[in-house]
């Protein structure tokens, strides 16, 4: 999520942003298995408006082991609600579940061991605010890739 303003923007006592300077610039990378269970989560907060904002990264680890299927929003509220998390990060997580579900469901169907995902057999990702890279965990390990 990148948030800019077309004019000078000031939060008294904190910072003044120039036109088009990012107020927020945050990214979340979530690794899920084929059952949509969160295996890993990474947060990048390149620009934030308040000094305490980066503290919201650590509680995101509470989402590891949760499932993006039924109860996802409740789980986010339970683990990241109130003082524990950041509204912006929570909102990004809400949308990531939709992107992951659209990407994973059907992606592995019909693939044999050593199969290849192509434009012809891949599930579409239609959420323009998110991106999702799908790979079987064993293959990622064999290739030396980390979430």
Short mmCIF file of C-alpha atoms in Angstrom, two decimals, residues 41-106:
data_model
loop_
_atom_site.label_atom_id
_atom_site.label_comp_id
_atom_site.label_asym_id
_atom_site.label_seq_id
_atom_site.Cartn_x
_atom_site.Cartn_y
_atom_site.Cartn_z
CA UNK A 41 4.60 -13.65 6.91
CA UNK A 42 6.94 -10.75 6.12
CA UNK A 43 6.19 -7.05 6.55
CA UNK A 44 8.02 -4.13 4.99
CA UNK A 45 7.26 -0.60 6.20
CA UNK A 46 9.39 1.72 4.08
CA UNK A 47 7.41 4.85 4.95
CA UNK A 48 5.09 5.35 7.93
CA UNK A 49 3.59 8.49 9.46
CA UNK A 50 4.18 7.70 13.14
CA UNK A 51 7.24 6.55 15.07
CA UNK A 52 5.34 3.69 16.69
CA UNK A 53 4.10 2.22 13.38
CA UNK A 54 7.02 -0.22 12.87
CA UNK A 55 6.09 -1.90 16.18
CA UNK A 56 3.06 -3.34 14.35
CA UNK A 57 5.31 -5.69 12.36
CA UNK A 58 6.11 -8.11 15.20
CA UNK A 59 2.48 -9.00 16.08
CA UNK A 60 1.94 -10.05 12.45
CA UNK A 61 3.81 -13.28 13.30
CA UNK A 62 0.76 -14.32 15.35
CA UNK A 63 -0.95 -15.01 12.02
CA UNK A 64 1.44 -17.88 11.21
CA UNK A 65 -0.55 -21.11 11.54
CA UNK A 66 -3.92 -19.47 10.94
CA UNK A 67 -6.05 -20.35 7.93
CA UNK A 68 -7.21 -17.87 5.29
CA UNK A 69 -10.43 -19.81 4.80
CA UNK A 70 -13.33 -19.67 7.26
CA UNK A 71 -12.71 -17.33 10.20
CA UNK A 72 -9.87 -15.33 8.61
CA UNK A 73 -11.28 -11.91 9.57
CA UNK A 74 -12.00 -13.07 13.12
CA UNK A 75 -8.45 -14.37 13.39
CA UNK A 76 -7.06 -11.03 12.20
CA UNK A 77 -9.17 -9.17 14.76
CA UNK A 78 -8.19 -11.61 17.52
CA UNK A 79 -4.44 -11.47 16.86
CA UNK A 80 -4.03 -7.95 15.50
CA UNK A 81 -6.95 -5.94 16.85
CA UNK A 82 -6.82 -2.86 19.07
CA UNK A 83 -3.32 -1.85 20.15
CA UNK A 84 -1.71 -5.03 18.82
CA UNK A 85 -1.57 -4.12 15.16
CA UNK A 86 -1.97 -1.53 12.44
CA UNK A 87 -5.25 -0.75 10.71
CA UNK A 88 -3.53 -0.56 7.33
CA UNK A 89 -1.81 -3.93 7.72
CA UNK A 90 -5.08 -5.53 8.84
CA UNK A 91 -6.88 -4.15 5.79
CA UNK A 92 -4.18 -5.54 3.50
CA UNK A 93 -4.52 -8.96 5.14
CA UNK A 94 -8.29 -8.97 4.61
CA UNK A 95 -7.74 -8.61 0.86
CA UNK A 96 -4.85 -11.07 0.65
CA UNK A 97 -7.16 -13.92 1.57
CA UNK A 98 -9.29 -13.27 -1.50
CA UNK A 99 -6.23 -13.12 -3.75
CA UNK A 100 -4.78 -16.31 -2.25
CA UNK A 101 -8.08 -18.18 -2.54
CA UNK A 102 -8.49 -17.16 -6.19
CA UNK A 103 -4.90 -18.15 -6.94
CA UNK A 104 -4.58 -21.45 -5.13
CA UNK A 105 -7.96 -23.08 -5.71
CA UNK A 106 -7.48 -25.22 -8.80
#
